[in-house]
XYZ file of C-alpha atoms in Angstrom:
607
model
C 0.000 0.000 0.000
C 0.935 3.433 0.073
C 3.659 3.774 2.848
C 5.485 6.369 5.424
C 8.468 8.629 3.877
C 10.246 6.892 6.880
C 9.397 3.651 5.293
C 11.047 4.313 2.087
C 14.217 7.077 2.711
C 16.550 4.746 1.883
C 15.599 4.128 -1.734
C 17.084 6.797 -4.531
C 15.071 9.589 -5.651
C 15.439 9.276 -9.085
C 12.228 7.528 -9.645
C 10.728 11.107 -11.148
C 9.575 14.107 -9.583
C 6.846 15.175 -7.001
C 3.865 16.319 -8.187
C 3.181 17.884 -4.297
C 5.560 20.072 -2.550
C 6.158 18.028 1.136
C 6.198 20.392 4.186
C 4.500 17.882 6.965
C 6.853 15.634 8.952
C 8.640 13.158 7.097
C 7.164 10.301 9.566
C 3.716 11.704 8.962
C 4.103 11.892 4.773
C 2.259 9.565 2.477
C 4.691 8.027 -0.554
C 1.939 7.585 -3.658
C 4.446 5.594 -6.144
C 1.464 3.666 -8.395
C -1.047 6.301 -10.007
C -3.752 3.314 -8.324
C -2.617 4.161 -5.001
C -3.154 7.612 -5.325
C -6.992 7.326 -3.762
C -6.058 5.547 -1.121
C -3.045 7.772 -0.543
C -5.075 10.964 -0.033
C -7.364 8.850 2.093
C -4.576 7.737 4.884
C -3.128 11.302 4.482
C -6.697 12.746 4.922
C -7.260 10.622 8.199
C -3.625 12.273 10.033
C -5.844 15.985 9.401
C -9.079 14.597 11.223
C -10.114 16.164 14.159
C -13.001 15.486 16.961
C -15.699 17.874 14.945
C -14.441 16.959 11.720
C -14.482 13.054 12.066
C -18.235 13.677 13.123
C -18.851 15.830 10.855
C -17.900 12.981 8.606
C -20.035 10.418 10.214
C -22.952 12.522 9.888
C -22.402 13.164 6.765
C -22.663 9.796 6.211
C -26.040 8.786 7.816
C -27.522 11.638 6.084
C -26.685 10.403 2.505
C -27.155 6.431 4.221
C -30.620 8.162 5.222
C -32.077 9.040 1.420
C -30.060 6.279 0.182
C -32.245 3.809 2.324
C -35.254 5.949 1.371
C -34.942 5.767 -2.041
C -34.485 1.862 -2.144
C -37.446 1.517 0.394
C -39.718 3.408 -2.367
C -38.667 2.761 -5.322
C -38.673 -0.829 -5.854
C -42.631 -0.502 -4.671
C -43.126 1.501 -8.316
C -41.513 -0.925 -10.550
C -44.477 -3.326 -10.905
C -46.429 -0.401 -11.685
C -44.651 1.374 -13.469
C -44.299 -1.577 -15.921
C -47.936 -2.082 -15.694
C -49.050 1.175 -16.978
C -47.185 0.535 -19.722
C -48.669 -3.257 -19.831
C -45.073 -5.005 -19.689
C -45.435 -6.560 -16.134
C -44.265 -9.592 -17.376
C -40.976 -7.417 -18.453
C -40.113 -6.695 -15.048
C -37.484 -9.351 -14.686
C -35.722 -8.412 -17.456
C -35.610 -4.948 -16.503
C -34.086 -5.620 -13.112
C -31.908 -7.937 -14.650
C -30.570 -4.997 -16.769
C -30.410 -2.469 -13.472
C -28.705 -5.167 -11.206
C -26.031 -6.374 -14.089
C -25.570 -1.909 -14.063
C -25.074 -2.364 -10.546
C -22.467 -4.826 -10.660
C -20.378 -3.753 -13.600
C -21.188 -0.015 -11.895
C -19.459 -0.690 -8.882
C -15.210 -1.583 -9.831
C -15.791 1.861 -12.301
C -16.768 3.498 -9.207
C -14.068 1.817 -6.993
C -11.277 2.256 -10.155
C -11.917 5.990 -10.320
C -11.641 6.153 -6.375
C -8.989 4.827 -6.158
C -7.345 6.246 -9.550
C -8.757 10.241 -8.799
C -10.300 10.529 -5.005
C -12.669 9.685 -3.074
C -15.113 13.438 -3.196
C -14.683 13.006 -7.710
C -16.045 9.694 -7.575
C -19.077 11.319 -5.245
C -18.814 14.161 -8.422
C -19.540 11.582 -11.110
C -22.367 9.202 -8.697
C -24.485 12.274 -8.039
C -24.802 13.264 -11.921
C -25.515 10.064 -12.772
C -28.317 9.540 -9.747
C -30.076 12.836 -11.034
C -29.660 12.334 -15.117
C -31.403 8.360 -14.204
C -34.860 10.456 -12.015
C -35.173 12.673 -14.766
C -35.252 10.373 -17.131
C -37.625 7.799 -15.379
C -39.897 10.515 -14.141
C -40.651 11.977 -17.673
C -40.996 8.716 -19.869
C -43.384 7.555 -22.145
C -42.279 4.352 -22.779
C -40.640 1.050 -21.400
C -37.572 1.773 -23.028
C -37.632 5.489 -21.714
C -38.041 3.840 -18.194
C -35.223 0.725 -18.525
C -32.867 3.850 -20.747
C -33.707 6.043 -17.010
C -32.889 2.642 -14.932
C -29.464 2.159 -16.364
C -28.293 5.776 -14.929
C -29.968 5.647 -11.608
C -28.749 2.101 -11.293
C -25.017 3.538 -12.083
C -25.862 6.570 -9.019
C -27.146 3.899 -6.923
C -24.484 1.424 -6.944
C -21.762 4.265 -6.719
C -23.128 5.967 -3.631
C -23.578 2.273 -2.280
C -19.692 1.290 -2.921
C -18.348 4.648 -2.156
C -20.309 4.777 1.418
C -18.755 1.859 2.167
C -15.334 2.635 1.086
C -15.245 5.922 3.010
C -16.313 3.122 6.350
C -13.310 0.969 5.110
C -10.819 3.931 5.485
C -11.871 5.319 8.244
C -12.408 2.224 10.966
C -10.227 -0.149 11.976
C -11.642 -3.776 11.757
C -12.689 -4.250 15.095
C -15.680 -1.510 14.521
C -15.721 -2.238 11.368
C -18.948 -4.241 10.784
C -20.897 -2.215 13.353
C -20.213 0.626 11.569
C -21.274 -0.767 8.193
C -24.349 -2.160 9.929
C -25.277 1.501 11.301
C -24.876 2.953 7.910
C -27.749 0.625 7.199
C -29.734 1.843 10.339
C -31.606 4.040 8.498
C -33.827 1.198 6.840
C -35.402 0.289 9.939
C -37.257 4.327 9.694
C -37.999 4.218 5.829
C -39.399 0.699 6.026
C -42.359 2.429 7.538
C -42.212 5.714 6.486
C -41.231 4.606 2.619
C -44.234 2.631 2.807
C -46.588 5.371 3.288
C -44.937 7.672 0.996
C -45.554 4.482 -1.315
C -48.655 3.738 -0.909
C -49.625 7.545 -0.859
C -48.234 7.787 -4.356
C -49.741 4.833 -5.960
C -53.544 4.356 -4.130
C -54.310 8.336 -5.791
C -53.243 7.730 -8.944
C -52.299 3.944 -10.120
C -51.168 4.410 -13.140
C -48.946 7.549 -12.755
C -48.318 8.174 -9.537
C -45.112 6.823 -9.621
C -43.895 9.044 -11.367
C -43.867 11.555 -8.324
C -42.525 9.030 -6.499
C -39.141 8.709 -8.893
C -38.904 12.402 -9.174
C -38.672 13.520 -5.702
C -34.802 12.227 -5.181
C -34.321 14.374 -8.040
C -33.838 17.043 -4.849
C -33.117 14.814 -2.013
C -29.783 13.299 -3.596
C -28.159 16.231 -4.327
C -29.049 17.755 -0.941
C -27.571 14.706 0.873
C -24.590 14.163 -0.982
C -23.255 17.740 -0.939
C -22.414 17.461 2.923
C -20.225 14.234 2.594
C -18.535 15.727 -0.684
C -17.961 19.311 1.393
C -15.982 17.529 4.489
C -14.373 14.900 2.355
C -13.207 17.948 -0.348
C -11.970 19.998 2.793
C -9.888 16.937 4.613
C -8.395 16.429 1.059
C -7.085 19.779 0.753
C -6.246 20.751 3.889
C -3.454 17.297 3.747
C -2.397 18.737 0.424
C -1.791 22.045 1.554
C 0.275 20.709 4.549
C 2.507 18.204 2.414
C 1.017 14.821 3.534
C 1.035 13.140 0.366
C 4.296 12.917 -1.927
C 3.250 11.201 -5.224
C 6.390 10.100 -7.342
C 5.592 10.491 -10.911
C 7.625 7.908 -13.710
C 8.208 9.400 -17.296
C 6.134 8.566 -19.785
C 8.394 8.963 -22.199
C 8.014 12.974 -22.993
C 3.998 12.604 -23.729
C 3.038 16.571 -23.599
C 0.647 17.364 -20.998
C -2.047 18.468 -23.897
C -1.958 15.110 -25.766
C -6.315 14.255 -24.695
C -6.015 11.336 -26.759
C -3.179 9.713 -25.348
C -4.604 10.466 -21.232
C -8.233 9.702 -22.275
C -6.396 5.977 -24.045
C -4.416 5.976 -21.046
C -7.202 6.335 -18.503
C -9.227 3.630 -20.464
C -6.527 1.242 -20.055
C -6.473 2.243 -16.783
C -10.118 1.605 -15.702
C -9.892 -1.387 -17.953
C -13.062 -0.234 -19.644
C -13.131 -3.080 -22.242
C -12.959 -5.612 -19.762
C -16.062 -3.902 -17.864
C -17.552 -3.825 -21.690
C -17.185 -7.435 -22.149
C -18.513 -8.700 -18.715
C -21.468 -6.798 -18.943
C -22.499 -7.518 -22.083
C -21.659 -10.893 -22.290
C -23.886 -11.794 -19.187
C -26.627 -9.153 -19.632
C -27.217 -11.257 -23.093
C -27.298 -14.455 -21.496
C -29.424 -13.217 -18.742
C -31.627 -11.377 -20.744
C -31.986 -14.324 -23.344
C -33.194 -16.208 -20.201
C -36.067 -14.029 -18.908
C -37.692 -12.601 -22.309
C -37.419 -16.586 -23.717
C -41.163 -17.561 -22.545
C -42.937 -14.543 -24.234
C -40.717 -14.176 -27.114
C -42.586 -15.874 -30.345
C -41.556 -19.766 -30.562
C -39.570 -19.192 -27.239
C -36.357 -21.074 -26.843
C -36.502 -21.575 -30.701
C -36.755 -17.701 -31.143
C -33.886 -16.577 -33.577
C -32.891 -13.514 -31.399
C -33.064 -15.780 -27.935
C -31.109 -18.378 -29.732
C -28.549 -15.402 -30.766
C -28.251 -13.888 -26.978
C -27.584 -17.142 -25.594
C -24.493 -18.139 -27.771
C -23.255 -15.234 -28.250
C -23.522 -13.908 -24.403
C -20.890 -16.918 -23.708
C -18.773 -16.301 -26.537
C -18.288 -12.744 -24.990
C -17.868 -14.217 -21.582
C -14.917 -16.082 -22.669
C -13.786 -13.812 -24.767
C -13.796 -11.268 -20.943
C -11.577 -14.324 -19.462
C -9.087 -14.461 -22.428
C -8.747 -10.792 -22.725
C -7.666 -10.410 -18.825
C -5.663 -13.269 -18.872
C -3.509 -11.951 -21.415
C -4.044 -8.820 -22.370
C -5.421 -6.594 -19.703
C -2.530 -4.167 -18.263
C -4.479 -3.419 -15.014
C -7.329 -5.964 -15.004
C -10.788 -4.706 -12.699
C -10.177 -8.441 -11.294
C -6.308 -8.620 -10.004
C -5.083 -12.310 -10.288
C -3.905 -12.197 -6.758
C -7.749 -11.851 -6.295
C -8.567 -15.206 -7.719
C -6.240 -16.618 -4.992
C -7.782 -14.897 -1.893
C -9.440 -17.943 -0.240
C -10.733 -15.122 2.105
C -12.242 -12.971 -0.136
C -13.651 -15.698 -3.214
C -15.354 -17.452 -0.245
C -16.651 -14.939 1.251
C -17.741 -13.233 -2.495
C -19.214 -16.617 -3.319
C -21.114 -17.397 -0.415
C -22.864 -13.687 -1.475
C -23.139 -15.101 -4.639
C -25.404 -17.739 -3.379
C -26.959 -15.678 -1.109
C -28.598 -13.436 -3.558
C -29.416 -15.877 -5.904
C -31.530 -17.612 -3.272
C -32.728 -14.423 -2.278
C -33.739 -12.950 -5.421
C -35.687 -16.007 -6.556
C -38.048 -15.529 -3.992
C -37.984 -11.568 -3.462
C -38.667 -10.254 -7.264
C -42.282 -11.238 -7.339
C -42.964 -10.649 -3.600
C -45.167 -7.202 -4.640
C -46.633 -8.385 -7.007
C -47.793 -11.840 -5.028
C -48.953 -9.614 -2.063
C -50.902 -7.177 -4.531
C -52.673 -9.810 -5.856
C -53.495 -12.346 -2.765
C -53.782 -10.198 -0.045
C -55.464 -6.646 -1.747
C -58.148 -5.372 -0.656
C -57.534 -7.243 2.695
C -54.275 -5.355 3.486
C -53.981 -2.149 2.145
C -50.896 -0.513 0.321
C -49.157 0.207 3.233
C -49.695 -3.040 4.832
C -48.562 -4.358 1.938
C -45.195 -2.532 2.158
C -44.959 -2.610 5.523
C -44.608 -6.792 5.238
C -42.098 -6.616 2.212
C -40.104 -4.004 4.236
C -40.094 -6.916 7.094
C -36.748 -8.359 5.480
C -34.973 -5.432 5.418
C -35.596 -4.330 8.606
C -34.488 -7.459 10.018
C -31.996 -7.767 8.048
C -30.858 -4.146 9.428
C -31.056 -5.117 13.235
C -29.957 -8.352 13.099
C -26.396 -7.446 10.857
C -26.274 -4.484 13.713
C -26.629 -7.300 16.237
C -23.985 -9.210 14.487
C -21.563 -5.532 14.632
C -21.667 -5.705 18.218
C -21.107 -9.204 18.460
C -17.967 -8.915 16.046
C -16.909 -6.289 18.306
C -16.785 -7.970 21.520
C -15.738 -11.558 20.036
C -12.939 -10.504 17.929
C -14.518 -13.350 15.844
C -17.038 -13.821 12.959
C -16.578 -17.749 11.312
C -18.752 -19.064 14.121
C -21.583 -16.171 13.505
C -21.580 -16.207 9.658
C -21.963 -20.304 9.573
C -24.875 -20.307 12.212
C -26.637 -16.956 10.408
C -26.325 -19.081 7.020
C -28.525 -22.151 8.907
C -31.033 -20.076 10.088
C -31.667 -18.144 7.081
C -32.244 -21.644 5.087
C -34.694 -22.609 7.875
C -36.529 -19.591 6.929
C -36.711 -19.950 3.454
C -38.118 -23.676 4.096
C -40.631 -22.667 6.358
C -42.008 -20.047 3.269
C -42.877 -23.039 0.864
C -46.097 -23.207 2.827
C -46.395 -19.477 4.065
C -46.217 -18.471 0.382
C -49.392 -20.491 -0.719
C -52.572 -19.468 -1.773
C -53.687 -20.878 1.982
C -50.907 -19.457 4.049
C -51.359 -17.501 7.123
C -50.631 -13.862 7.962
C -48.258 -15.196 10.949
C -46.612 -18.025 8.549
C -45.892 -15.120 6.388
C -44.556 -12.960 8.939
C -42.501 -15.622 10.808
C -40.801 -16.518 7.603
C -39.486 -13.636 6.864
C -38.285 -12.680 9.873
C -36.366 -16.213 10.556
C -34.850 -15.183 6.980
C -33.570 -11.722 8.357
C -32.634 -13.209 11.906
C -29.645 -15.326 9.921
C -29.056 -13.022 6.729
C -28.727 -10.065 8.780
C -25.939 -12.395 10.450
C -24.556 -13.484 6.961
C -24.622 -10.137 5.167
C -22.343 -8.406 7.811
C -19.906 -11.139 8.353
C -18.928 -12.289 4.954
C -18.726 -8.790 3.620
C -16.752 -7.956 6.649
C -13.951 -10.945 5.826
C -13.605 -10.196 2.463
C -12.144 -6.415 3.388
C -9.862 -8.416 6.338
C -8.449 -10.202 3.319
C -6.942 -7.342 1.529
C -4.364 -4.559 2.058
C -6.009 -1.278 2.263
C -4.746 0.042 -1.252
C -6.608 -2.947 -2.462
C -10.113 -2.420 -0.317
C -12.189 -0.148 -2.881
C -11.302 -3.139 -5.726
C -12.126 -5.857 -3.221
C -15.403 -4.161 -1.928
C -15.931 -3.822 -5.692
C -15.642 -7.428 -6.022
C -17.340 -8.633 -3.374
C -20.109 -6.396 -4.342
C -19.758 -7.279 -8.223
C -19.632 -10.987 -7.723
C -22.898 -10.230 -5.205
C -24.946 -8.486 -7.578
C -24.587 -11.375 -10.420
C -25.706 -13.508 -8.184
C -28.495 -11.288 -7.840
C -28.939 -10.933 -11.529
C -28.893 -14.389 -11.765
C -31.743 -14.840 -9.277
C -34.230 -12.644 -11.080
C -32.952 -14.025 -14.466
C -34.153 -17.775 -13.397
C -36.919 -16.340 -11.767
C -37.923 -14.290 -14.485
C -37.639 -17.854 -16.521
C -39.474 -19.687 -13.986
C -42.565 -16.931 -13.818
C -42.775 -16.580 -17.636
C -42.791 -20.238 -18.556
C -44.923 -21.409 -15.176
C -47.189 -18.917 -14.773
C -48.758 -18.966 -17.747
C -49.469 -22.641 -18.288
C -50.776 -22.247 -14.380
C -53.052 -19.935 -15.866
C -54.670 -22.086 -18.196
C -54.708 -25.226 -15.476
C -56.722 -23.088 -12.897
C -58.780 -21.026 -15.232
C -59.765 -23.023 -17.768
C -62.942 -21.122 -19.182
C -61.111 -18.278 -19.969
C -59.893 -17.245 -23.365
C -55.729 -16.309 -24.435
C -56.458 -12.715 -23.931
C -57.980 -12.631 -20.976
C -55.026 -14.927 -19.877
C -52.909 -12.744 -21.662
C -53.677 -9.059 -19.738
C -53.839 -11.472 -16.203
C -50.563 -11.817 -17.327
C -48.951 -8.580 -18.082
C -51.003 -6.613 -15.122
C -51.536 -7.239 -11.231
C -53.758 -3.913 -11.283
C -56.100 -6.204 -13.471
C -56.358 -9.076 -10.655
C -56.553 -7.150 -7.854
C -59.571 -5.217 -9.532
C -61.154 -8.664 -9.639
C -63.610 -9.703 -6.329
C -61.471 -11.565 -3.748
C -64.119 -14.325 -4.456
C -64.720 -13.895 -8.294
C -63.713 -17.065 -9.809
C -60.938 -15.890 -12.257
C -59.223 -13.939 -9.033
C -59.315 -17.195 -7.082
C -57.697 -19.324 -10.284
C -55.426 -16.588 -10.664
C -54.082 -16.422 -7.195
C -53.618 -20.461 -6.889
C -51.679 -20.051 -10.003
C -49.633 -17.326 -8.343
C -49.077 -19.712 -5.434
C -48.081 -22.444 -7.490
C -45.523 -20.390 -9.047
C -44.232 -19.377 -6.137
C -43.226 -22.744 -4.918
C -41.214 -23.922 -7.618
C -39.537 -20.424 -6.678
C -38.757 -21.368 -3.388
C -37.908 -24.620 -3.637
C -34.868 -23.381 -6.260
C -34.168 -20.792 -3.635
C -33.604 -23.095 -0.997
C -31.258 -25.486 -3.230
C -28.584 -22.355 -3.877
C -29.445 -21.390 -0.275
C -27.322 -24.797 0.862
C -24.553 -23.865 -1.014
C -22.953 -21.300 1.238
C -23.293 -23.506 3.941
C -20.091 -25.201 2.595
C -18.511 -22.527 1.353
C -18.447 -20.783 5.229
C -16.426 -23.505 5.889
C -13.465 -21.950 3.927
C -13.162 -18.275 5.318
C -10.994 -18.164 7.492
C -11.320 -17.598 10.945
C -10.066 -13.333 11.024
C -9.300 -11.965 14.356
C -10.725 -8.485 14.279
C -8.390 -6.219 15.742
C -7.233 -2.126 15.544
C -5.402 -2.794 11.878
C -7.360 -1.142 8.819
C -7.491 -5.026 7.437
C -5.881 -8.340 8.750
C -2.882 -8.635 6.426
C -0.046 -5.842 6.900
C -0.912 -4.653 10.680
C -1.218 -0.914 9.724
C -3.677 1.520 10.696
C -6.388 3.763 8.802
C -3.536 6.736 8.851
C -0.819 3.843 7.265
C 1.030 3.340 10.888
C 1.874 0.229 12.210
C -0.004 -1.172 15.245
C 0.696 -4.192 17.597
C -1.019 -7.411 16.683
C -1.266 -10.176 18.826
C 1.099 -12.821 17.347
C -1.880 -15.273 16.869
C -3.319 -13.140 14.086
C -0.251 -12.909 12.039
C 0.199 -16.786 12.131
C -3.447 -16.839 11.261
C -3.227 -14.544 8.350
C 0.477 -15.308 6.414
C -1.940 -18.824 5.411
C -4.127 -16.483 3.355
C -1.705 -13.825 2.587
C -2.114 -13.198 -1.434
């Protein structure tokens, strides 16, 4: 990582020339040598200029863009079933968050790379255009593709301020706090459950078709306002270490390139962010994905020309990602030394699972409720219960923070969270039936949160021990990456599942009715739910829901098992005052005593 000018006076200074005039200590100076470890650089030399105000002013900061973070994710994944039904594309709303979740994981090293390659308040710069270009752009359209063209940017904003937020946490606590800290950020969750469900429903029950429109538009002002704090303190910490001389970057020659040559820094800067590689992955899977959710409505389905296309040639590209980093890449957005982490691939895999399992069952939760349970629980109700999760989820991982904190420890915690959480996904292949109970529906969910609020915290926490902190931002990246396909992958089966299922459930349980009327039970919940709870073609329709549902679960619980055995490979980090549980140093790049234990521990995992 970046070290101490103490650490390196012995070695000549004819590497190139200092691109910041050095007045601090020499003890106290930050030696940037790589341009990647530049980020990170400003970040350790940013910590030695914190005070008591301005380190809370930092946390503050933080909740309050954590705050309309959580808000926005506790609204606006309420609109996306409508907002696909008012343009009569329900059945598209798989693919669409298969789209906005493959954004969110290609999103995230981009984010991380320019982090770490620029600073930590221009990466902030380039999230909050992006989060207000995506609102304005959902809010106005007219079409599906208007919508999914608005997703992609918000989904870019989104996953940046999620990365960054938890990069800032990764440079600015040592390990021992660190999951509490990352479950606090989180805190906020456990508020907007409630209060995002009546802005929800408040938005919707007026005005159906439209009113979520309103409901997109409105972060249009609250982003901006919540970001600016966080961008003001880190901007200020940043210059105030320049100004006193804490970070001495060493340039190399390039080999006389003139300062005004765009093309070669914008080729450069490519190369950099390895933006071909980020090209490749994206595409390659979105096809593949994509192929997999639109194949039961596209004409002759499987056999489809254009599904047949996506699925050979989304490989192809895949492969073609693997080859190119391999041999190729100059500064691949996965490192090498990555794939030999057993820390941080476990841990990234056992995510991978996670959301997989999760997703299965989660992307048609709305839409189940909408139609089963409306007008018997009203809007709010309704988001109240989905909101159950996350709120768990939110406790529970702060739960797990405090246990971390006092046990040093996670292996035992993350193992007996993963157990739990399958129990409560088992327990949902009767709660999600067309006869299930209001408490089986409750309990299941929260037995789900009681052990992924467990999981989330501890696995993500490992895969940060793992690293050196000039490698955190990539590894949170990849953790976070690897996560996200798995989510992608979850709504891309289940998307599969729904659209070859549903409608031949359809047809079983209402067998007097004709293709079209089939066809717009199909494409709209608004149409079921304006059925009477006892009117024949509701009832068929919500036993074919149900039935659907279970083959969802059942699939969940499978990948669910797989983590199980992965847990069994992280290993066992002791949690201590280091930034991470490799080198020993601290959040400001000082060394700190470790007990001997953990350095045994952690040379067996050392990249």
């Amino acid at each position: 990582m970046s070290t101490t000018l103490s650490e390196k006076k012995e070695q000549p200074s004819s590497h190139g020339n200092s691109s910041e005039h050095v007045t601090g200590r020499p003890e106290e100076v930050i030696i940037v040598e790589n341009r990647e470890e530049l980020g990170t650089g400003r970040a350790e030399a940013s910590a030695k200029v914190w005070g008591r105000y301005s380190i809370w002013a930092l946390y503050i900061s933080l909740g309050l863009a954590a705050y309309v973070y959580s808000l926005d994710y506790s609204t606006t994944y309420f609109y996306t079933p409508f907002a696909t039904s008012s343009f009569s594309v329900h059945s598209l709303l798989s693919s669409i968050e298969v789209v906005s979740q493959i954004i969110l994981a290609v999103g995230k090293p981009v984010v991380a790379r320019i982090a770490d390659l620029q600073s930590r308040p221009f990466a902030f710069t380039i999230v909050l255009t992006f989060y207000i270009v995506g609102y304005i752009l959902i809010a106005s359209s007219h079409s599906v593709s208007h919508y999914a063209a608005g997703r992609v940017f918000q989904s870019a904003g989104q996953t940046g301020l999620q990365i960054l937020s938890q990069i800032i946490v990764a440079d600015i606590t040592p390990l021992k706090w660190r999951g509490f800290v990352t479950a606090w950020l989180s805190g906020p969750f456990i508020i907007n459950s409630f209060i995002g469900s009546k802005i929800a429903s408040s938005m919707t029950n007026r005005n159906p078709a439209n009113g979520w429109r309103w409901g997109y538009g409105i972060f249009c002002i609250l982003v901006p306002v919540s970001l600016a704090p966080i961008m003001v303190v880190l901007g200020w910490s940043e210059r105030k270490a320049k100004k006193l001389g804490l970070v001495k970057r060493v340039e190399h020659s390039e080999g006389g390139a003139s300062k005004r040559d765009w093309v070669r820094k914008t080729l450069k800067f490519a190369i950099e962010m390895d933006l071909l590689g980020l090209i490749l992955f994206g595409v390659g899977w979105a096809l593949l994905l994509i192929a997999m959710t639109l194949s039961g409505g596209a004409k002759d389905g499987w056999r489809n020309p254009s599904i047949i296309a996506m699925i050979i040639v989304g490989p192809i590209i895949i492969i073609a990602f693997i080859i190119y980093e391999i041999k190729w890449a100059k500064f691949p957005f996965i490192p090498g030394h990555f794939l030999r982490n057993r820390g941080l691939m476990a841990t990234s895999f056992i995510a991978f699972f996670d959301f997989i399992s999760f997703y299965l069952t989660a992307l048609y939760l709305t839409s189940f409720l909408y139609v089963v349970k409306t007008p018997e629980w009203t809007l709010a109700e309704q988001n109240y219960f989905a909101s159950t999760q996350s709120v768990g989820l939110t406790v529970f991982a702060i739960v797990g923070g405090v246990i971390m904190r006092w046990r040093r420890r996670l292996k035992v915690l993350l193992i007996g969270g993963l157990i739990i959480r399958c129990l409560g996904v088992g327990i949902m292949i009767r709660s999600r039936g067309a006869n299930g109970s209001d408490a089986e529906l409750v309990i299941s969910q929260v037995i789900q949160a009681f052990g992924g609020g467990f999981v989330s915290i501890t696995e993500f926490t490992a895969a940060q021990a793992a690293v050196t902190h000039k490698h955190v931002a990539m590894a949170i990246a990849f953790n976070l990456l690897i996560t996200e396909v798995g989510g992608a992958i979850g709504s891309s089966v289940g998307g599969a599942i729904w659209v070859h299922l549903m409608p031949r459930y359809l047809r079983q349980y209402l067998p007097g009715t004709t293709d079209e009327q089939r066809a717009l039970l199909f494409g709209s919940i608004i149409n079921i739910a304006a059925l009477s709870p006892d009117d024949p073609i509701r009832v068929g329709a919500i036993q074919a829901y149900a039935e659907t549902m279970k083959i969802l679960i059942i699939a969940s619980l499978a990948f669910g098992l797989i983590p199980i055995f992965l847990a069994l490979l992280v290993p066992n980090y002791r949690l201590g005052d280091a930034q991470n549980a490799i080198d020993g140093l601290d959040i400001t790049g000082r060394r700190v005593d470790e007990p001997q234990e953990q350095k045994k521990e952690e040379n067996s995992a050392r990249v």
